[in-house]
Amino acid sequence: MEERTVHALDRRGTVLDWLVSPAWREPADDLAKHLRADGDPWGERGRWRLTNGPDVTPVKEELYRHRPLPRDPVTAPIVEGGQIRYLQHAGEWRRLHTGADGLVDWSEFCFTPEYRVALAATVLEVDQAEWRTLRLASTGPTLLFVNGELLDDSDGFTYMEPAERSRRVWLPSGTSTVIVASWQVAFRECRQVLRLRVDGLPVRVVVPGAGAREDTTAVAERVLDAVGVTRWGTTDGTVPIVGPDGAALRVRWADQERLVRLTGGRATLQLDKPDGDGEVGNASMLSTGETVLRISVDGSPVFREFPVAVLPREYRSSAHGDPATWRAEFLRHAAGMDGTSAAELVRAAEDPSYVVTGLERALWMIGSRADCADFEAVGLAHLWHRASAWEPGLRERVRESMLGFKYWIDQPGLDAMCYFTENHQLVWHTAELLWGTALSEETFSNTGWTGAQHAAHGRHMAVEWMRRKLAGGFSEFDSNAYLAIDLLALVSLVEFAEDAEVRALAAGVADRVLFSLAANSWRGIHGCAHGRSYVSTLRSSRLEETAPIMWLCFGTGALNDAVLPAAAIATARRYRMPEVIRQVANDLPDRWWGTQSYRGEYRFAHDLLSRPYASDVSVFKTPDVMLSCANDYRPGLPGLQEHIWGATLGPETQVFVTHAPNSSTSPSARPNAWAGSRILPRARQHEGTVLALYRIPGDDVMGYTHAWFPIGEFDEWTRAGVWTVGRKGRGYVALATEGGAEPVTTGPDAWQELRPLGPGTAWVCTVGAGADFAGFVASLSEPRFARDAVSFATPGGAELNLTWSGPFTVDGRPADLAPDGTIAQPPQLDNPYARLEFGAGTLSIGSHEIHLQKGRSA
């Protein structure tokens, strides 16, 4: 019973307990052997594939054929903490307990192309020798060794969901060592996962470890599986922990460790000193900003991990002061972001004598052609024009870097920089236009073009992009990550483009983007439906990349690390946001109802898609609550990062439902446990109610939908029949599904996640406000659930009915029909401040006008 821990398979026969190696990496510096580095970027060997995950599969297969995993087994002992030597790599085995999806996960966002190799090992134990079937799933090539014998090798790739292979194997009595070698090549988001299931009678899973004891580990695991963290985000550094009464838990995080005792089944962990300033939350599309708590019980090596985020403390739900005050507050905050181009920009803009330094990160990204280097190129353009004093040699380094940079996919170079999402497109065109203009007489070494040629190339594409978006709207509708990046590029064009036509277009699109942000946010929270979203921002609006923009422009929102777009606005000399947009943002009437319909066409050479795009977003707001939905958005098709619907009552009080494909929260899993859905629902909104239908295939890995309902963030909550209801201030939200739902009480999402007690294929969400919470609860009628259908009588008296294939009806009448019975043609915008019909030439926001082909004068 010593020197090992013993574990069970889950109910599907999944191995959850492993020893794993690090993900060893090395640069992918041989791509030129397989792809053309210059000339036409398209075609079968074109470099376009490097920045599109699904279409890069043939390239990955070719690369693996030229550098496959060696078929020799790992011979060193498999023991926790033991040394590993594999190929030219070294490391040590570390223990891993997977999430509910059973995936061993080395996924990571890789800014530059790299090869990745990793190992996972476990031991299977049977008392009598028998045949079993091992089912190994992975997203890349694997070698499966059992007792040193190679039983299976795979050379296939998938993008996000692992593909499975089966192998029948004879397990002798006693223990059998299983080792899986995993190979991947990373181009931006790298989904490197594997899962092992055992068909047949259950086996025991053994993890060897010095000093481990089977009996004490069994006790420890039962304790740890009853532990939960009830708040993902903390603004004061305190983390509530729940679990078995009296349990003594050892908590490790970063370089700290503490012993906590659960009294009455609860304890509070302090992550930083009570009088300390804490840590500003990391607001990055590619980083969760989390601290991982590793919780264990003394005397056993097993542990569970709980991610928590230290959030920015500064948040405003209503505007106080004036725009000059908000700008000063933002500038002080941004100046503290040491080592960033944004900090250098605001320091230089406010103090002409300030000497620019600290650009190592930006210059590394430019020189390495790392993904998102286009953002840095635009940030450096601001510094180039704004800063008077530079550290010796630094301005020349910037100049040389920009002369050697690549500005679009049709230019030479093999890299994995993203060119093909809507926000990146304009940033690239902006960078090329601005740097081409700034260095117009010089020769750019990567292309041999003059700066003037680059400026013309960038200008043409920027103008075309702006005209399309000004007229039809965005495919990445209201993304609380990418909208900020759009503004970075647009304001930069207004500020530095020499061409009046470009400046006018950019000012018009910037106005339109800020108007959308104002109309579709609530109390500094960009809580509407989003075309792209990330887990951290759905859990706390303080981490939205739009939050600093709202603080600066509207006096609401939060100050976080995502300061470059807001810094561009704060230091602008030409661009001025129309005052009416600030009025829109801070107007909270008793009832706001708004709709937004975007229509456009994807272009293959820019989007890698050739089809129309469309979104129809509705927004319901009161002073106490917000509800929003992307109505009938591609229902039944695979999802990616879309946030289809949600209710908002506070920065951490957001309620929504997803169809989870896995248990990951990594931005490299798209979709994941909370951002996006494996299969998109059919969802419709009427006033303060959303009805949503989901389809869960029989072979679904997770097999459920779930709701984010962070109970600890509510002032009050209750369950009433099929309803779970919460109150925040005077705002109410009620969520129902067939059979009701119950809170998950353990794990990292304890008392924050609801799981349906029934099929979970239909949900109703309705919101309200007032001083009588009990009365609101009592007013909730029970929805009527059927297969692929739900109907509900709202507290306001409307009878709503939604089926998967039939019309959405309100009081028995299809909501999509005009009064004369014909199909209604929705306006592009319709809210208390603007109504815009498709085909109209001018958008009027109060007295402010934007010409939809020419923009407006900056």
CSV table of C-alpha atoms in Angstrom, one decimal, residues 228-234 236-241 267-271 293 306 308-310:
chain,number,residue,atom,x,y,z
A,228,GLY,CA,-14.9,24.0,-3.6
A,229,VAL,CA,-13.9,27.6,-4.3
A,230,THR,CA,-17.1,29.6,-4.4
A,231,ARG,CA,-15.8,32.8,-6.0
A,232,TRP,CA,-13.6,32.8,-9.1
A,233,GLY,CA,-12.8,36.6,-8.9
A,234,THR,CA,-11.7,38.5,-5.9
A,236,ASP,CA,-9.7,42.2,-2.0
A,237,GLY,CA,-7.5,39.1,-2.2
A,238,THR,CA,-9.9,36.9,-0.2
A,239,VAL,CA,-11.0,33.5,-1.5
A,240,PRO,CA,-13.8,31.6,0.1
A,241,ILE,CA,-13.2,27.8,0.4
A,267,ALA,CA,-12.7,29.1,5.4
A,268,THR,CA,-11.4,32.3,3.9
A,269,LEU,CA,-7.9,32.4,2.3
A,270,GLN,CA,-6.1,35.8,2.1
A,271,LEU,CA,-4.0,35.9,-1.1
A,293,LEU,CA,-4.5,27.4,-5.9
A,306,PHE,CA,-8.6,25.9,-8.3
A,308,VAL,CA,-8.9,32.3,-9.1
A,309,ALA,CA,-8.4,35.8,-10.4
A,310,VAL,CA,-7.4,38.9,-8.5
